[in-house]
Coordinates of C-alpha atoms and ligand atoms in Angstrom, one line a residue:
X1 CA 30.1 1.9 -30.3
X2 CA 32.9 -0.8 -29.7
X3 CA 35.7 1.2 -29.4
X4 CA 33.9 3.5 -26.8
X5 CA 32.9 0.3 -24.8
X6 CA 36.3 -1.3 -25.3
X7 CA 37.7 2.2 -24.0
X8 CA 35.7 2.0 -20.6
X9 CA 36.2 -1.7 -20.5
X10 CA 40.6 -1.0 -20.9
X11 CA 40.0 1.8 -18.0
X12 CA 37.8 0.0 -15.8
X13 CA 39.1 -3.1 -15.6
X14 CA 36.5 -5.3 -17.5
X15 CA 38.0 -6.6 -20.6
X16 CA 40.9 -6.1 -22.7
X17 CA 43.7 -7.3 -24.5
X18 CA 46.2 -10.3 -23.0
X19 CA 49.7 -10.4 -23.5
X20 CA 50.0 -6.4 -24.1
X21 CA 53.3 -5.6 -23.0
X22 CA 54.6 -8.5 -25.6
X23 CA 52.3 -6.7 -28.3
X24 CA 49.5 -8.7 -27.7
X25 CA 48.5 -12.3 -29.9
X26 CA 44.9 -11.6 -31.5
X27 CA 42.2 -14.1 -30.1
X28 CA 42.8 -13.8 -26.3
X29 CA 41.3 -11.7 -24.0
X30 CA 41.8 -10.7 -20.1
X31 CA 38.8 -10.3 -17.8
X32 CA 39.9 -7.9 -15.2
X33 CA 38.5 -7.9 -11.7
X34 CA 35.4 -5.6 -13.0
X35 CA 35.0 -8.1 -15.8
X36 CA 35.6 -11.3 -14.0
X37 CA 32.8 -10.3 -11.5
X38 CA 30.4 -9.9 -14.5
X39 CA 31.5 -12.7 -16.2
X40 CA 31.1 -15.2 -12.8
X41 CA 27.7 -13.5 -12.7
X42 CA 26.7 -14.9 -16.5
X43 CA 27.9 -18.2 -15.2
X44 CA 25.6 -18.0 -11.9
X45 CA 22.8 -17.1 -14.2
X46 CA 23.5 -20.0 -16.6
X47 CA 23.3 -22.3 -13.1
X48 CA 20.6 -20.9 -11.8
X49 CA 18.4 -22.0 -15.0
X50 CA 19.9 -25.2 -15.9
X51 CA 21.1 -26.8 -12.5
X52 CA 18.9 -25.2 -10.6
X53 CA 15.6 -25.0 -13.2
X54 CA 16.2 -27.6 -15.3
X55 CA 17.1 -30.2 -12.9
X56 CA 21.1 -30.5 -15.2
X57 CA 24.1 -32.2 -13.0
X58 CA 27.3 -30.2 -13.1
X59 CA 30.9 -31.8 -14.4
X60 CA 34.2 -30.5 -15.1
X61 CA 36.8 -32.4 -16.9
X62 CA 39.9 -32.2 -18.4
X63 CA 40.2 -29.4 -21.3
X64 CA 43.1 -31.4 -22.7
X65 CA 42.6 -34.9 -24.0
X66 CA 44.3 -38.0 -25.7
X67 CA 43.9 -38.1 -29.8
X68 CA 41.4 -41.2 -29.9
X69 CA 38.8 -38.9 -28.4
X70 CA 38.8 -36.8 -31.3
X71 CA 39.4 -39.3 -33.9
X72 CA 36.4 -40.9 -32.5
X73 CA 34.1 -37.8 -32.5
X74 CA 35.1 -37.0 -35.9
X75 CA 37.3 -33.7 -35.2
X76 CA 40.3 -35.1 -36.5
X77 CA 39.0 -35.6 -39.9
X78 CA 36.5 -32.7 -40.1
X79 CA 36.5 -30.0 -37.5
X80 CA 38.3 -27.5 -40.0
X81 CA 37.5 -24.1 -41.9
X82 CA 38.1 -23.5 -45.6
X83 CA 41.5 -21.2 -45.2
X84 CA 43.4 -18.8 -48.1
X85 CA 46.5 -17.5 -48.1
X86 CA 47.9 -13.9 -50.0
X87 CA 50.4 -15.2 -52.3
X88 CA 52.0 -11.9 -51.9
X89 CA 52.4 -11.2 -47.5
X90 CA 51.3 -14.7 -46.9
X91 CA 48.6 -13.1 -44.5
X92 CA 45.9 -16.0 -44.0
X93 CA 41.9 -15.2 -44.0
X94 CA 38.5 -17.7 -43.7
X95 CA 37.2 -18.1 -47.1
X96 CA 33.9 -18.1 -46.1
X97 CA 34.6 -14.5 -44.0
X98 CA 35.7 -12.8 -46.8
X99 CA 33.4 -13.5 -49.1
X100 CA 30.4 -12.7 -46.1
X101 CA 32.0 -9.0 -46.0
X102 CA 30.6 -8.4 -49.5
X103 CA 27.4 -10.4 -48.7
X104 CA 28.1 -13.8 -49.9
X105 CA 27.1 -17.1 -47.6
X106 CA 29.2 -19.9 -48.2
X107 CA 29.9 -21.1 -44.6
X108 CA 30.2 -24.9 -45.3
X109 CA 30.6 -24.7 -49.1
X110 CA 32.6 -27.0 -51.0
X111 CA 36.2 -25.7 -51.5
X112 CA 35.9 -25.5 -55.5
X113 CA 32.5 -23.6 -55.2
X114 CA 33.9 -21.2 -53.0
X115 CA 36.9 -20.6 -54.8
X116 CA 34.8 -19.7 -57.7
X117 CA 33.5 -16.7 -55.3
X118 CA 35.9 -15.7 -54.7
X119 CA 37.4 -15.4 -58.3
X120 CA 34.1 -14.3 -59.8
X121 CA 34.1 -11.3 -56.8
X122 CA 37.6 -10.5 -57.2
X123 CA 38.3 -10.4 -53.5
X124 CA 42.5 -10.2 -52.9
X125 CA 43.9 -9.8 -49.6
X126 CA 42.8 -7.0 -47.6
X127 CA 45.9 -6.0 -45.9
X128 CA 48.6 -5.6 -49.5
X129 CA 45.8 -6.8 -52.6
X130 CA 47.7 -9.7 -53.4
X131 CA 45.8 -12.2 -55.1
X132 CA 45.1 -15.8 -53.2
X133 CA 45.6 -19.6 -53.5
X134 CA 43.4 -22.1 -53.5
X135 CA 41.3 -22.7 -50.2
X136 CA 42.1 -26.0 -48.0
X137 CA 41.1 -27.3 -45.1
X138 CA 42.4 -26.2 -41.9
X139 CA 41.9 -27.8 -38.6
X140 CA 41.3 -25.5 -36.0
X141 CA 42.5 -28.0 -33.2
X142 CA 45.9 -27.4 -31.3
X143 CA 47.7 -30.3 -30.8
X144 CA 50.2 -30.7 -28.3
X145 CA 51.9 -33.9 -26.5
X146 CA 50.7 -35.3 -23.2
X147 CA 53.8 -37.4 -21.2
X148 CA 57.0 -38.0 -22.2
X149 CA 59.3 -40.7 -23.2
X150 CA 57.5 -44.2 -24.2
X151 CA 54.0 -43.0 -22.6
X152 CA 53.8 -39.7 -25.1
X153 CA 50.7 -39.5 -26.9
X154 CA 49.7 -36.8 -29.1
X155 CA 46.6 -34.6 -27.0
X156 CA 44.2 -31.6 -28.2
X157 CA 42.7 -28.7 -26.5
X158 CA 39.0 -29.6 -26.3
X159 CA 37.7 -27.3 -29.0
X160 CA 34.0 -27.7 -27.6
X161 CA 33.4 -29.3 -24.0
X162 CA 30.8 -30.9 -24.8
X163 CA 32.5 -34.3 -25.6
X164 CA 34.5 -34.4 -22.4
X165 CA 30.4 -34.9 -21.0
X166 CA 29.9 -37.7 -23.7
X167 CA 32.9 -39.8 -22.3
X168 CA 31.1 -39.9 -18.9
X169 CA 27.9 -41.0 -20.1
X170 CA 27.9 -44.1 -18.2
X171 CA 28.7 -42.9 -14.7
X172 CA 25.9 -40.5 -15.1
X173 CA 23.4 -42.6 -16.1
X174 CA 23.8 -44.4 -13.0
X175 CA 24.3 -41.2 -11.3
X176 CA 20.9 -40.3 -12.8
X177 CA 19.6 -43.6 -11.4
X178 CA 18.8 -45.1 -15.3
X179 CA 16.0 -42.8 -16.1
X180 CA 15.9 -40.5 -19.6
X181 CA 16.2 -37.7 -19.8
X182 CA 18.6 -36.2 -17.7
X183 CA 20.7 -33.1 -18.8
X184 CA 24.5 -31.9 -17.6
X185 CA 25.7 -28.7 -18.2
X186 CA 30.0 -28.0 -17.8
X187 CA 31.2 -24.3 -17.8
X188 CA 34.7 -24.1 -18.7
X189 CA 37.5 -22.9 -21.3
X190 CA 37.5 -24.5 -25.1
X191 CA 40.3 -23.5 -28.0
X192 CA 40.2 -23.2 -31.7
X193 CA 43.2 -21.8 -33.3
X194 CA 40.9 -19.1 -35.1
X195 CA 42.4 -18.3 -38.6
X196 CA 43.2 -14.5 -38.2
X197 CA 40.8 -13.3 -35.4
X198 CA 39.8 -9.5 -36.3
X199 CA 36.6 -9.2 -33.9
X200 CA 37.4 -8.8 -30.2
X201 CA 35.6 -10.9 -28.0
X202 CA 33.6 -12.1 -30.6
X203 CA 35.8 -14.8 -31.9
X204 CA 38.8 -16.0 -29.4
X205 CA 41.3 -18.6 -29.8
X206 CA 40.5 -19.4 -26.0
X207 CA 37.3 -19.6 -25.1
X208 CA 34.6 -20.0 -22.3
X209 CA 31.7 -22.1 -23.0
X210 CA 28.4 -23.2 -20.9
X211 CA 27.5 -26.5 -22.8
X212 CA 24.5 -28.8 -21.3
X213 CA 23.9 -32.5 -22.9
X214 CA 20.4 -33.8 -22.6
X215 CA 20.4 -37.3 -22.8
X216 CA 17.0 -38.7 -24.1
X217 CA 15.2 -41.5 -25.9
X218 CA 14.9 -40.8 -29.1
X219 CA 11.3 -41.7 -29.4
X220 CA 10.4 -38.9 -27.0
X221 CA 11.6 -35.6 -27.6
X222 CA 8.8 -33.9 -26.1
X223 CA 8.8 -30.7 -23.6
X224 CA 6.5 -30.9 -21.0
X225 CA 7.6 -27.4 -20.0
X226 CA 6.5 -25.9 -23.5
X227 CA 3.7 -23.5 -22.5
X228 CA 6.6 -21.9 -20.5
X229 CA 7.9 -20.6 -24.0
X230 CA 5.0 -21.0 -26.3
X231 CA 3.9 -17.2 -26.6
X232 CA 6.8 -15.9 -26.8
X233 CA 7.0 -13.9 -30.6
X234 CA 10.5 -13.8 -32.3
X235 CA 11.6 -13.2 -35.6
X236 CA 13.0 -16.8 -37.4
X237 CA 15.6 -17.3 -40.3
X238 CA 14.9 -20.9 -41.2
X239 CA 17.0 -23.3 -43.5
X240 CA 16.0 -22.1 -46.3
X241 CA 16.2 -18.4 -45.9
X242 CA 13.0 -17.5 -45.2
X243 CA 12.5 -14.8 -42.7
X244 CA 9.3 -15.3 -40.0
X245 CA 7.8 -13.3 -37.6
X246 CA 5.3 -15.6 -35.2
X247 CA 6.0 -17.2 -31.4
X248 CA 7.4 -20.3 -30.5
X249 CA 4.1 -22.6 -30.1
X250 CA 3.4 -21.6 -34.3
X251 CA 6.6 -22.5 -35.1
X252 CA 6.5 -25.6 -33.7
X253 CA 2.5 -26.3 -35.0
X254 CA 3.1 -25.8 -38.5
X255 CA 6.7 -27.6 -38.0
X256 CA 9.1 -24.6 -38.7
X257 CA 10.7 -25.9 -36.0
X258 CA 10.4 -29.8 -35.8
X259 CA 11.3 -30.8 -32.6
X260 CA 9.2 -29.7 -29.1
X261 CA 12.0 -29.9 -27.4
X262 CA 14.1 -28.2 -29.2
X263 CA 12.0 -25.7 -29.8
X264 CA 11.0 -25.2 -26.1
X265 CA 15.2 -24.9 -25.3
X266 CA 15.6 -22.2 -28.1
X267 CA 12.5 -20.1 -25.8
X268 CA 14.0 -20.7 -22.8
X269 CA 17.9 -19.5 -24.3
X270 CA 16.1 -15.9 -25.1
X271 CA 14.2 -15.8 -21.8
X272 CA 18.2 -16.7 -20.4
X273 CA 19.6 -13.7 -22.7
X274 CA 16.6 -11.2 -21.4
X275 CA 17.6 -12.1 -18.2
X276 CA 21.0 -11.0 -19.1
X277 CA 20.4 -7.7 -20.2
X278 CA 20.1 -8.2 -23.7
X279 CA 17.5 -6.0 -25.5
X280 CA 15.0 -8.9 -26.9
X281 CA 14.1 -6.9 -29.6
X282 CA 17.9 -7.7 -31.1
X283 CA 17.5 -11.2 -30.5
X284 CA 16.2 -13.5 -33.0
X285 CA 16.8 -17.6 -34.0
X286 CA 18.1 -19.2 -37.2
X287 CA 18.3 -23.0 -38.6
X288 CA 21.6 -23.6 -39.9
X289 CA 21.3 -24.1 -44.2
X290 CA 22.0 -28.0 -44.7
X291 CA 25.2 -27.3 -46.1
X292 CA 26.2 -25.0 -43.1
X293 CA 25.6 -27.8 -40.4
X294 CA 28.2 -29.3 -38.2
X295 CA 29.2 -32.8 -39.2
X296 CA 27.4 -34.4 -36.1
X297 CA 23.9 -32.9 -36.6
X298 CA 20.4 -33.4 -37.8
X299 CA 19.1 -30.1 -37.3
X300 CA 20.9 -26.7 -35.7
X301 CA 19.3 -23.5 -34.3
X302 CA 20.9 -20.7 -33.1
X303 CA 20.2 -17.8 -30.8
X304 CA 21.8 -14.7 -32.6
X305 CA 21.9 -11.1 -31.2
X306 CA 21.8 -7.9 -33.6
X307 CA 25.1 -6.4 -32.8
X308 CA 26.1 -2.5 -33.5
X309 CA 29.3 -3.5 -34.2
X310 CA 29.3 -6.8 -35.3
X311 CA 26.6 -7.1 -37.0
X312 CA 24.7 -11.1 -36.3
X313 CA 26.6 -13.0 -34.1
X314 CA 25.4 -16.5 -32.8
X315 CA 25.3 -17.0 -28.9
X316 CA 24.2 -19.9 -28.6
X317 CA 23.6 -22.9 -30.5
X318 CA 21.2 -26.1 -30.0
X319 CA 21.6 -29.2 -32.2
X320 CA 20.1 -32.2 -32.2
X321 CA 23.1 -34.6 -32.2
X322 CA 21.5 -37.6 -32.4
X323 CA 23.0 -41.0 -31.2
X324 CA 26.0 -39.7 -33.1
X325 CA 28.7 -39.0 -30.4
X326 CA 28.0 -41.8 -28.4
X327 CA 27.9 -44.3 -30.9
X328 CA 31.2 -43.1 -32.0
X329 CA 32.8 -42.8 -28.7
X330 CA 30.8 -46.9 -28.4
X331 CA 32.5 -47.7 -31.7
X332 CA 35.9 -46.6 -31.0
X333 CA 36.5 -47.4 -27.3
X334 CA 34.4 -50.8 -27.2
X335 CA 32.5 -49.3 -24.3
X336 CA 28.7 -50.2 -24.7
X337 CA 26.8 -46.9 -24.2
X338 CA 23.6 -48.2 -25.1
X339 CA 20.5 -48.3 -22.4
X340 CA 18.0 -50.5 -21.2
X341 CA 14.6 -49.0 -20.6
X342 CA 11.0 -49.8 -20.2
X343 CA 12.1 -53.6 -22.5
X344 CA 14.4 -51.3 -25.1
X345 CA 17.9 -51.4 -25.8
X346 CA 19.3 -48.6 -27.3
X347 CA 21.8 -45.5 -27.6
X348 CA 20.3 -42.4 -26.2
X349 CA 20.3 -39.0 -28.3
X350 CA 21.6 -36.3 -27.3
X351 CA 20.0 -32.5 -27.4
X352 CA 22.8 -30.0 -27.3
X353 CA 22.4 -26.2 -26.0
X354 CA 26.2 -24.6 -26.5
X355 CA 26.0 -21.3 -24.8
X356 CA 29.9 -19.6 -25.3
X357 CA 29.9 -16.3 -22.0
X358 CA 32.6 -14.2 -24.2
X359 CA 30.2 -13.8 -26.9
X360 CA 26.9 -12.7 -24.6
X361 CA 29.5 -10.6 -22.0
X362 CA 30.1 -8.4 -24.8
X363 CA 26.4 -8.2 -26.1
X364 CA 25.7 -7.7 -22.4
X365 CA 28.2 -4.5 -22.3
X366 CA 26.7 -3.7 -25.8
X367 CA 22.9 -3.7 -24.5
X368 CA 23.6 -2.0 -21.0
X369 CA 25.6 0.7 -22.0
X370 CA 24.3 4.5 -21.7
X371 CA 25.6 7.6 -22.6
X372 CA 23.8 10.6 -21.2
X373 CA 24.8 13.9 -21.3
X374 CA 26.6 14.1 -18.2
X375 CA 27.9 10.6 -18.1
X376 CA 28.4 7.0 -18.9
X377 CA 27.5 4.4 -17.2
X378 CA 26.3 0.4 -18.1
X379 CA 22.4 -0.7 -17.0
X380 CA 23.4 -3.7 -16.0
X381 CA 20.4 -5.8 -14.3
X382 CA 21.2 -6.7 -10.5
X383 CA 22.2 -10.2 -10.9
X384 CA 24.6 -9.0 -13.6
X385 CA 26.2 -6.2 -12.0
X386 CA 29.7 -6.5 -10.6
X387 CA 29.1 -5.1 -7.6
X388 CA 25.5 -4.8 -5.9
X389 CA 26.5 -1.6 -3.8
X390 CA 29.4 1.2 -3.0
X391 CA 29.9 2.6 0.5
X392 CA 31.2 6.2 0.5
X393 CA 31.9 8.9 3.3
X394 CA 30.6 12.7 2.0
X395 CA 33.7 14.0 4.2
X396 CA 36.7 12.6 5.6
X397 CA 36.4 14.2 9.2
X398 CA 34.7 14.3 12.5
X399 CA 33.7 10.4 12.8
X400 CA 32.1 10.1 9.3
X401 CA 34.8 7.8 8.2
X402 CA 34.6 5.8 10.8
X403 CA 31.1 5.4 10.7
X404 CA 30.8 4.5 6.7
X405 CA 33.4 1.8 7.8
X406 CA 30.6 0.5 10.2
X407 CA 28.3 0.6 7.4
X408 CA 30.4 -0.9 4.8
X409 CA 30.9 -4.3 7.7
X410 CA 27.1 -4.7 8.0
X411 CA 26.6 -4.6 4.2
X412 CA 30.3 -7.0 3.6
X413 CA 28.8 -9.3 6.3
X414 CA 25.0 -9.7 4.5
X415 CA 27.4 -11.2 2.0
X416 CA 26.6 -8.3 -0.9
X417 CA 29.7 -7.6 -3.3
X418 CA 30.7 -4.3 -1.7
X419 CA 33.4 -1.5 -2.0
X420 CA 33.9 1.5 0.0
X421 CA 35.4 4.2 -1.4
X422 CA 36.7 7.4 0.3
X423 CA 38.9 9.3 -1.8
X424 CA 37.5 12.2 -5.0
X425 CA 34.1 14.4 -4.8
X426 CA 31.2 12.5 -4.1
X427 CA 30.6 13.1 -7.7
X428 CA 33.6 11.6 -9.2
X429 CA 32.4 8.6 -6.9
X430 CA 29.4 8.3 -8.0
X431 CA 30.2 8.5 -11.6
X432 CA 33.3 5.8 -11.4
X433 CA 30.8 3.3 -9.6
X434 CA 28.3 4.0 -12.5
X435 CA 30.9 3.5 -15.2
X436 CA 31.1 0.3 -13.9
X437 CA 27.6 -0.2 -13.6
X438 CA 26.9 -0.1 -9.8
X439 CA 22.9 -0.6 -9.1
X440 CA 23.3 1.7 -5.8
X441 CA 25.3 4.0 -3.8
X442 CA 25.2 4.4 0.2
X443 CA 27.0 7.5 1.5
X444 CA 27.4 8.5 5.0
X445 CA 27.3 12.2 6.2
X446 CA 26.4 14.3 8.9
X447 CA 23.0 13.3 9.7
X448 CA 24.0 9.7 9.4
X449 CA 25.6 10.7 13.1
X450 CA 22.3 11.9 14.5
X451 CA 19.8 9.9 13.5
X452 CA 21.5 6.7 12.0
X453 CA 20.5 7.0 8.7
X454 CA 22.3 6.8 5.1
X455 CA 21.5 7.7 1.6
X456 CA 20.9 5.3 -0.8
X457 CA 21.5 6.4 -4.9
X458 CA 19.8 4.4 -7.5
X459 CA 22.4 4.0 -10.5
X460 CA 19.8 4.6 -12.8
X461 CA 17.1 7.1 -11.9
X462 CA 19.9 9.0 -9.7
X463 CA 17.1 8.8 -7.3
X464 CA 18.5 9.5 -3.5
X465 CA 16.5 7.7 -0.7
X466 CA 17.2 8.0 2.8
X467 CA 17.3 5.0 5.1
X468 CA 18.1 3.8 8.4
X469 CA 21.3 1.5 8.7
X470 CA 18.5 -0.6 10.8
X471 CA 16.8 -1.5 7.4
X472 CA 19.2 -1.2 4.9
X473 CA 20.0 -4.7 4.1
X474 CA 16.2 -5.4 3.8
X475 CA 15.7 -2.5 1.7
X476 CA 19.2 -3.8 -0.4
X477 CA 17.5 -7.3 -0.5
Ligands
GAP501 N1 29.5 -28.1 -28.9 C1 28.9 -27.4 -30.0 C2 29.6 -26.2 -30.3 O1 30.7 -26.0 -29.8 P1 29.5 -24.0 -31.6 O2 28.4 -23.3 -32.3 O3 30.8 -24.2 -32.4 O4 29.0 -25.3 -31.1 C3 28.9 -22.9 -29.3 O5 29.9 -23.2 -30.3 C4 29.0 -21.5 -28.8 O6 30.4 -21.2 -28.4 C5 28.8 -20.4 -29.9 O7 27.4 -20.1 -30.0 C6 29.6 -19.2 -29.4 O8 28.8 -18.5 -28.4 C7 30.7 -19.9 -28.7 N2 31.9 -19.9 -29.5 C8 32.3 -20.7 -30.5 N3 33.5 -20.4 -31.1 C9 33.9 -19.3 -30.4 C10 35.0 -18.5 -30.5 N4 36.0 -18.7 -31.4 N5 35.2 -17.4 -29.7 C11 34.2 -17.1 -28.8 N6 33.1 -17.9 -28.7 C12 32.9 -18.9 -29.5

């Protein structure tokens, strides 16, 4: 299934490889102008239910930033994976990665115990069968300098965005006129210098991420919202391995999942995927084990999708932080992050929801893409889609051209992401626009001179309807 979706996705001008003419570094990945459409589109959708439904401010800040920030949030010391390297072609793999390709878990495991694993299964490298050395830490930041001269300080690549939000906490409580909650969301690129990246778009050394903070007091972490959510069944992995089938408002009555608000976030994130494209029956959630948690969490959920090729990945996850990142960023820069509300002082916690886009693009191309016999094409819902509609002439003579150009301005000028496309078969036409998942086709033809009228083609019924130029926009809206 990938490589027939990565093959339309090279052709098309979606997705593929960057750096190919210098043979390519694994762990980055170009959108093309077919795939940067779709990808802005993910991004729109992300706004429309945080900024828009939620009520979230917007940032962007820097993606590079000066070492203290990541001393204080605790990267320096512990944002690293347990890494082994073949004694014999010095190829490096994740520990835990190799020993989940013959079914173990032991993300987050303590680097004796996993070494034992990997002994007792007598995994060796993959690519000669050389045996390995013992696993160590490896940071997965990239360090670089900032300035030059006197004023050089040693910098890193964000590796989540989410702190660059944290370091702003002050301006936007008064921007949120000193009232808890209030969420912000930043969209932007985050790096991790992956330890030998083998799965696409899956897991990139650059990265886009869609991370919102919601600041709140930590005495209220209620959802007032819930009943949005509540009946919505999904299958749940907890800590503890247990596998669940029941909806959202049981989990959070007989406390499978603790928090309301938490547990209302994790409904919304698969109403966001649905609305996506993905197939909900593939989507499920799933509590981090206590010795899989990140460093600066009390509890973890993830949204994961049930990939053909990948088998579970995680799109999304949402911790409860805590006051953790603030008080560190309070602790190491002397800047006093706590609040004063309703006669309490204190230092609000933070509810996180990372969403990464590269991860639910692909899932996206995964879940819309057809194969019938005649043809290929991607389901992509409306909002989704890179383009909403294709203008084509049937022939290139007697004033049809000229007229489809007419067309193609009204349709440019609604403000729809058009194309119009005169050259091929109608055929051909229709099938390129559907490879790249066009919802509808207009084509102009003889009758279109008489009477003013145009066919429309629905991408996936192949339904053809006729209508007049003079209600075509409406009928497009
Ligand atoms: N701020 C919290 C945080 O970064 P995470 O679970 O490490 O949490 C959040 O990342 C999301 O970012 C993931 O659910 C995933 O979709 C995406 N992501 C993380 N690492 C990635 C990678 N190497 N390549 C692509 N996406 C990644």
């Amino acid at each position: 299934m990938q490589d027939r979706i990565m093959d339309v996705s090279k052709r098309r001008g979606i997705a593929y490889p960057s750096f190919e003419i210098y043979r390519g570094v694994s762990g980055f990945v170009d959108y093309g102008p077919i795939g940067s459409r779709i990808k802005q589109n993910i991004e729109d959708l992300l706004r429309r239910h945080y900024v828009i439904g939620e009520g979230c401010f917007e940032v962007q800040c820097p993606t590079l930033s000066p070492e203290e920030v990541w001393v204080a949030s605790g990267h320096v010391d512990s944002f690293a994976d347990l890494m082994v390297e073949c004694n014999r072609c010095h190829e490096c793999y994740r520990a835990d990665k190799l020993l989940e390709e013959v079914g173990v878990e032991a993300e987050g495991k303590p680097a004796e115990e996993v070494d034992a694993l990997l002994k007792e299964r007598g995994i060796t490298c993959p690519e000669c069968k050389g045996g390995f050395g013992e696993p160590y830490e490896y940071n997965l930041m990239f360090q670089t300098t900032i300035g030059t001269g006197k004023g050089k300080r040693t910098g890193y690549l964000r590796p989540e965005t989410a702190q660059s939000t944290y370091l702003g906490f002050r301006r936007l409580w008064e921007y949120a006129r000193r009232k808890l909650p209030f969420g912000a969301i930043q969209i932007g690129h985050s790096f991790r210098n992956e330890i030998s990246p083998r799965q696409g778009m899956i897991r990139l050394r650059e990265f886009n991420q869609a991370e919102i903070q919601f600041f709140m007091d930590p005495d209220d972490k209620s959802a007032p919202r819930f009943g949005e959510v509540a009946d919505r069944k999904v299958r749940i992995t907890d800590k503890d391995d247990n596998v669940l089938e029941m909806t959202i408002g049981e989990a959070c009555e007989r406390g499978v999942i603790r928090i309301p608000f938490l547990a209302y976030q994790l409904g919304k994130a698969l109403r966001v995927f649905e609305d996506m494209g993905l197939d909900p029956k593939r989507l499920q959630l799933r509590q981090h084990r206590e010795d899989e948690r990140a460093f600066y969490s009390s509890d973890t959920w993830d949204v994961e999708f049930a990939s053909d090729s990948f088998g579970r990945i995680e799109l999304v996850g949402i911790a409860d932080r805590t006051d953790y990142d603030l008080g560190q960023h309070m602790k190491h820069s002397g800047e006093d992050m706590k609040v004063s509300l309703e006669g309490r002082k204190f230092i609000p916690h933070v509810m996180e929801v990372a969403y990464g886009i590269d991860r639910p693009f692909y899932c996206v191309l995964e879940s819309c893409f057809r194969e019938d016999d005649d043809r290929t094409y991607f389901s992509f819902p409306k909002k989704i889609a890179p383009y909403t509609v294709g203008v084509y002439s049937l022939v290139k003579k007697d004033g049809v051209p000229e007229k489809t150009e007419e067309v193609f301005g009204k349709v440019r000028e609604a403000g729809f992401f058009t194309f119009i496309d005169h050259s091929g078969s109608i055929g051909k036409r229709y099938a390129r626009a559907d490879e790249i998942g066009v919802p509808y086709c207009i084509t102009v033809d003889y009758e279109t001179l008489e009477d003013d009228s145009v066919t429309v083609r629905d991408r996936d019924s192949k339904k053809q309807d006729r209508v007049l130029i003079g209600e075509l926009i409406e009928y497009l809206r």
